[in-house]
Amino acid sequence: MVGHMQKRLQNRIAESRWALTVCLIYAAGIMLLEGVIEKGLWLQTACLAISTLMMVELNNSNSLIRIYSRMVSCSFLLLNVMLPQQAESAEGAIVQLCIIGFYLSLFHAYQDKRAPGWVFYAFMSVSLASIVWVQMLYYVPLLWILLATNILAFSGRTFWASVLGLALPYWCLLAFHLLNGDLQPLADHFSKLAVFGPIARIDSLNGNECLAMAFVAVLSLTGIIHFVRNSYKDKIRTRMLYEMFITMVVVTMVFIVLQPQHSEKIMGILIVSAAPLTGHFLALTSTKVTNIAFIVILATTLIITAINIWVPLSTF
């Protein structure tokens, strides 16, 4: 247990009750530097604030970290403001908010095949995300599999609840377009599912995006390795939830490589899934090496944030 280990700088910060407050102040400052007032990024800022509160609830209600720590929400917040393109994307902010809503709802259904209500809300969140970014629907088959393998709540009732959750926002959208007498926008929306950009054209991204993505990927890999090596210390339920995060991280990273033109939305999903893994590593390790790693990670986050704000990097 970390509590019985030597308290290093890493642990003092990870267990501090002021950590999230400091991160909120820092994030507010970065958003100001990124032009929240000049560019009118009020929707994005509101979504980020609500998303951060929801990440706090996701951590608390599911005991993602077995000690008191705000590292999940702190990691989420710092990674979000690291890349200006991410902070400026309204669609990306909405997709990210919806995926957190998905996790919050679905985790309530753990081992409960008689929880169609929570499954309905979870998949309705996915559907709402798909209204602003229809490619979110690509995740649905995977989410059904995770509902069965990790949430252990797949049944006829929960399956049809998920279908209804996916359909409800589109029923409302269909009614809206019927009233306007024009169904073409809805047809155009779904037609985007058949449109694929060039495969693995990472060179279409600028250097700032690639730098941020590479850093999040390294953090994710570090968190995955740490969790796999130490998962026996967590409860079975926690292990199942983290395995779901790991699956989502891996699939999302593959998605980014295959279709990098959707990076603004995909990065939001990646950060939500990577934050618990990063927070778990930062809060539950206490060695000289991990203490140095903590300082390096923090410094690298600040440096990349500064580069992305003040040093535009050209496309490779």
Coordinates of C-alpha atoms in Angstrom, one line a residue:
M1 CA 0.0 0.0 0.0
V2 CA 1.2 3.5 -0.9
G3 CA 0.1 4.7 2.5
H4 CA 2.8 2.6 4.1
M5 CA 5.5 3.8 1.7
Q6 CA 7.7 6.8 2.0
K7 CA 5.8 10.0 1.1
R8 CA 7.6 11.5 -1.9
L9 CA 6.8 14.7 -3.7
Q10 CA 4.7 12.6 -6.1
N11 CA 2.6 11.2 -3.3
R12 CA 2.2 14.5 -1.5
I13 CA 0.8 16.1 -4.7
A14 CA -1.2 13.1 -5.7
E15 CA -3.0 12.9 -2.3
S16 CA -3.3 16.7 -1.8
R17 CA -6.8 18.1 -1.4
W18 CA -5.6 21.2 -3.2
A19 CA -4.4 19.4 -6.3
L20 CA -7.6 19.8 -8.3
T21 CA -8.1 23.4 -7.2
V22 CA -4.6 24.3 -8.4
C23 CA -5.3 22.5 -11.7
L24 CA -8.6 24.3 -12.2
I25 CA -6.8 27.7 -11.7
Y26 CA -4.0 26.6 -14.1
A27 CA -6.6 25.4 -16.7
A28 CA -8.5 28.7 -16.5
G29 CA -5.3 30.6 -17.1
I30 CA -4.4 28.4 -20.1
M31 CA -7.9 28.8 -21.6
L32 CA -7.4 32.6 -21.3
L33 CA -4.1 32.4 -23.1
E34 CA -5.7 30.2 -25.7
G35 CA -8.3 33.0 -26.4
V36 CA -11.4 31.9 -24.6
I37 CA -12.7 35.5 -24.5
E38 CA -11.4 36.7 -27.9
K39 CA -12.6 33.6 -29.7
G40 CA -15.8 33.2 -27.7
L41 CA -15.0 29.7 -26.6
W42 CA -17.8 29.7 -23.9
L43 CA -19.4 26.5 -25.0
Q44 CA -16.1 24.6 -25.0
T45 CA -15.2 26.0 -21.6
A46 CA -18.5 25.1 -20.1
C47 CA -18.2 21.6 -21.5
L48 CA -14.7 21.2 -20.1
A49 CA -15.9 22.4 -16.6
I50 CA -18.8 20.0 -16.6
S51 CA -16.7 17.2 -17.9
T52 CA -14.1 17.8 -15.1
L53 CA -16.8 17.6 -12.5
M54 CA -18.2 14.4 -14.1
M55 CA -14.7 12.9 -14.0
V56 CA -14.5 13.6 -10.3
E57 CA -17.8 11.8 -9.9
L58 CA -16.6 8.9 -12.1
N59 CA -13.6 8.5 -9.9
N60 CA -15.6 8.8 -6.6
S61 CA -18.6 6.6 -7.5
N62 CA -16.4 3.8 -8.9
S63 CA -13.4 4.1 -6.5
L64 CA -11.0 4.1 -9.5
I65 CA -8.2 4.9 -7.1
R66 CA -8.1 3.0 -3.8
I67 CA -6.8 6.0 -1.9
Y68 CA -7.9 9.7 -1.7
S69 CA -6.6 11.3 -4.9
R70 CA -7.8 13.7 -7.6
M71 CA -5.2 12.5 -10.1
V72 CA -7.8 11.2 -12.5
S73 CA -9.6 14.5 -12.9
C74 CA -6.3 16.5 -12.7
S75 CA -4.8 14.3 -15.5
F76 CA -8.0 14.8 -17.5
L77 CA -7.9 18.6 -17.1
L78 CA -4.2 19.1 -17.9
L79 CA -4.3 16.9 -21.0
N80 CA -7.3 18.7 -22.3
V81 CA -5.8 22.2 -22.1
M82 CA -2.5 21.0 -23.5
L83 CA -3.6 21.2 -27.1
P84 CA -5.3 24.5 -28.3
Q85 CA -7.1 22.7 -31.1
Q86 CA -8.7 20.4 -28.6
A87 CA -9.8 23.3 -26.4
E88 CA -11.3 25.2 -29.4
S89 CA -13.3 22.3 -30.8
A90 CA -17.0 22.6 -29.9
E91 CA -17.8 19.2 -31.4
G92 CA -14.9 17.6 -29.7
A93 CA -16.0 19.1 -26.3
I94 CA -19.5 17.7 -26.8
V95 CA -18.3 14.3 -27.8
Q96 CA -16.0 14.2 -24.8
L97 CA -18.8 15.2 -22.4
C98 CA -21.1 12.5 -23.9
I99 CA -18.4 9.7 -23.5
I100 CA -18.0 10.6 -19.8
G101 CA -21.8 10.4 -19.5
F102 CA -21.6 7.0 -21.2
Y103 CA -19.1 5.7 -18.6
L104 CA -21.0 7.2 -15.7
S105 CA -24.2 5.5 -16.7
L106 CA -22.9 2.2 -17.9
F107 CA -20.8 1.6 -14.8
H108 CA -24.0 1.7 -12.7
A109 CA -25.1 -1.4 -14.6
Y110 CA -22.2 -3.5 -13.5
Q111 CA -23.3 -7.1 -13.0
D112 CA -26.9 -6.1 -13.3
K113 CA -28.7 -7.6 -16.3
R114 CA -31.9 -5.9 -14.9
A115 CA -30.6 -2.4 -15.3
P116 CA -32.0 -1.4 -18.7
G117 CA -32.4 2.2 -17.5
W118 CA -28.7 2.8 -17.0
V119 CA -27.8 1.1 -20.2
F120 CA -30.4 3.2 -22.0
Y121 CA -28.9 6.4 -20.7
A122 CA -25.4 5.2 -21.5
F123 CA -26.2 4.5 -25.2
M124 CA -28.3 7.6 -25.5
S125 CA -25.1 9.5 -24.6
V126 CA -23.3 7.7 -27.4
S127 CA -26.2 8.7 -29.8
L128 CA -26.0 12.3 -28.7
A129 CA -22.3 12.3 -29.4
S130 CA -23.0 10.8 -32.9
I131 CA -25.3 13.7 -33.8
V132 CA -22.4 16.1 -33.8
W133 CA -19.9 13.4 -35.0
V134 CA -21.6 10.5 -36.7
Q135 CA -18.4 8.4 -36.7
M136 CA -19.1 7.8 -33.0
L137 CA -21.4 5.0 -34.1
Y138 CA -18.4 3.0 -35.2
Y139 CA -17.8 2.3 -31.5
V140 CA -21.3 0.8 -30.9
P141 CA -20.4 -2.9 -31.7
L142 CA -17.3 -2.6 -29.4
L143 CA -19.5 -1.1 -26.6
W144 CA -21.9 -4.0 -26.9
I145 CA -19.0 -6.4 -26.5
L146 CA -17.7 -4.5 -23.4
L147 CA -21.2 -4.4 -22.0
A148 CA -21.1 -8.2 -22.0
T149 CA -17.4 -8.9 -21.1
N150 CA -16.6 -6.1 -18.7
I151 CA -19.8 -4.7 -17.3
L152 CA -21.3 -8.3 -17.3
A153 CA -24.8 -6.9 -17.9
F154 CA -25.7 -8.0 -21.4
S155 CA -29.1 -9.5 -21.8
G156 CA -32.1 -9.2 -24.1
R157 CA -33.5 -6.3 -21.9
T158 CA -30.3 -4.4 -21.8
F159 CA -29.6 -4.9 -25.5
W160 CA -33.0 -3.5 -26.5
A161 CA -32.5 -0.7 -24.0
S162 CA -29.2 0.2 -25.7
V163 CA -31.0 0.2 -29.1
L164 CA -33.7 2.5 -27.8
G165 CA -31.1 4.8 -26.3
L166 CA -29.3 5.0 -29.6
A167 CA -32.6 5.6 -31.5
L168 CA -34.2 8.2 -29.3
P169 CA -32.1 11.3 -30.3
Y170 CA -32.6 10.4 -33.9
W171 CA -36.3 10.0 -33.5
C172 CA -36.3 13.6 -32.2
L173 CA -34.1 14.7 -35.1
L174 CA -36.3 12.9 -37.6
A175 CA -39.4 14.7 -36.2
F176 CA -37.5 18.0 -36.5
H177 CA -36.6 17.4 -40.2
L178 CA -40.1 16.2 -41.0
L179 CA -41.6 19.4 -39.6
N180 CA -39.2 21.3 -41.9
G181 CA -40.1 19.1 -44.8
D182 CA -36.5 18.2 -45.6
L183 CA -34.9 14.9 -44.8
Q184 CA -31.8 15.4 -46.9
P185 CA -29.7 16.7 -43.9
L186 CA -30.4 13.5 -42.0
A187 CA -29.5 11.4 -45.1
D188 CA -26.3 13.4 -45.5
H189 CA -25.5 12.9 -41.9
F190 CA -25.5 9.1 -42.1
S191 CA -23.8 9.1 -45.5
K192 CA -20.7 10.3 -43.7
L193 CA -20.3 6.9 -42.2
A194 CA -19.3 5.6 -45.6
V195 CA -16.7 8.3 -46.2
F196 CA -13.2 7.3 -45.3
G197 CA -10.2 9.5 -45.6
P198 CA -6.7 8.4 -46.6
I199 CA -5.5 5.6 -44.3
A200 CA -2.7 6.5 -41.8
R201 CA -2.1 10.0 -43.3
I202 CA -0.4 11.2 -40.1
D203 CA 1.4 13.8 -42.2
S204 CA -2.0 15.6 -42.5
L205 CA -1.7 16.6 -38.9
N206 CA 0.5 19.5 -37.8
G207 CA 3.5 19.0 -35.5
N208 CA 1.6 20.3 -32.4
E209 CA -1.1 17.7 -32.8
C210 CA 1.4 14.9 -33.3
L211 CA 3.5 16.0 -30.3
A212 CA 0.4 16.0 -28.0
M213 CA -0.9 12.7 -29.4
A214 CA 2.5 11.0 -28.9
F215 CA 2.7 12.2 -25.3
V216 CA -0.8 11.0 -24.5
A217 CA 0.1 7.6 -26.1
V218 CA 3.2 7.3 -24.0
L219 CA 1.2 8.2 -20.8
S220 CA -1.5 5.6 -21.8
L221 CA 1.1 2.9 -22.4
T222 CA 2.8 3.7 -19.0
G223 CA -0.6 3.5 -17.3
I224 CA -1.5 0.3 -19.0
I225 CA 1.8 -1.4 -18.0
H226 CA 1.5 -0.2 -14.4
F227 CA -2.0 -1.4 -14.1
V228 CA -1.4 -4.8 -15.6
R229 CA 1.5 -5.3 -13.2
N230 CA -0.4 -4.2 -10.2
S231 CA -4.1 -5.0 -10.9
Y232 CA -4.1 -7.8 -8.3
K233 CA -4.2 -5.1 -5.6
D234 CA -7.6 -3.7 -6.9
K235 CA -11.0 -5.2 -6.5
I236 CA -12.4 -7.4 -9.3
R237 CA -14.9 -4.7 -10.3
T238 CA -12.2 -2.0 -10.6
R239 CA -10.1 -4.4 -12.7
M240 CA -13.0 -4.9 -15.1
L241 CA -13.5 -1.2 -15.4
Y242 CA -9.9 -0.5 -16.1
E243 CA -9.7 -3.3 -18.7
M244 CA -12.5 -1.4 -20.4
F245 CA -10.5 1.8 -20.3
I246 CA -7.5 -0.1 -21.8
T247 CA -9.6 -1.5 -24.6
M248 CA -11.0 1.9 -25.4
V249 CA -7.5 3.5 -25.4
V250 CA -6.1 0.8 -27.7
V251 CA -9.0 1.0 -30.2
T252 CA -9.1 4.8 -30.1
M253 CA -5.3 5.0 -30.8
V254 CA -5.8 2.7 -33.8
F255 CA -8.7 4.9 -34.9
I256 CA -6.5 8.0 -34.8
V257 CA -3.8 6.3 -36.9
L258 CA -6.3 5.0 -39.5
Q259 CA -8.4 8.2 -39.7
P260 CA -6.3 11.2 -38.4
Q261 CA -8.7 13.7 -39.9
H262 CA -11.0 13.1 -37.0
S263 CA -8.3 13.8 -34.4
E264 CA -10.1 16.6 -32.6
K265 CA -13.0 14.3 -31.6
I266 CA -11.0 11.1 -31.2
M267 CA -8.5 12.8 -28.9
G268 CA -11.3 13.8 -26.5
I269 CA -12.3 10.1 -26.2
L270 CA -8.7 9.1 -25.8
I271 CA -8.1 11.6 -23.0
V272 CA -11.2 10.4 -21.1
S273 CA -10.0 6.8 -21.3
A274 CA -6.4 7.5 -20.6
A275 CA -6.9 9.8 -17.6
P276 CA -7.9 7.0 -15.2
L277 CA -4.8 5.0 -16.3
T278 CA -2.5 8.0 -15.8
G279 CA -4.1 8.9 -12.5
H280 CA -3.8 5.3 -11.2
F281 CA -0.1 5.3 -12.1
L282 CA 0.6 8.7 -10.5
A283 CA -1.3 8.1 -7.3
L284 CA -0.4 4.5 -6.5
T285 CA 3.4 4.4 -7.1
S286 CA 6.1 5.5 -4.7
T287 CA 9.6 4.8 -5.8
K288 CA 12.5 7.0 -6.7
V289 CA 12.0 6.2 -10.3
T290 CA 8.3 7.0 -10.4
N291 CA 8.9 10.2 -8.4
I292 CA 11.3 11.3 -11.1
A293 CA 8.8 10.1 -13.7
F294 CA 6.1 12.2 -12.1
I295 CA 8.3 15.3 -12.2
V296 CA 9.2 14.6 -15.9
I297 CA 5.6 14.0 -16.8
L298 CA 4.5 17.2 -15.1
A299 CA 7.3 19.2 -16.7
T300 CA 6.7 17.7 -20.2
T301 CA 3.0 18.5 -19.9
L302 CA 3.8 22.2 -19.2
I303 CA 6.4 22.4 -21.9
I304 CA 4.1 20.8 -24.6
T305 CA 1.3 23.2 -23.5
A306 CA 3.7 26.2 -23.9
I307 CA 4.9 24.9 -27.3
N308 CA 1.3 24.4 -28.5
I309 CA 0.3 27.9 -27.5
W310 CA 3.3 29.9 -28.7
V311 CA 5.3 27.8 -31.1
P312 CA 3.3 26.6 -34.2
L313 CA 4.9 23.5 -35.6
S314 CA 4.5 22.8 -39.3
T315 CA 2.9 19.8 -40.9
F316 CA 5.4 16.9 -41.3

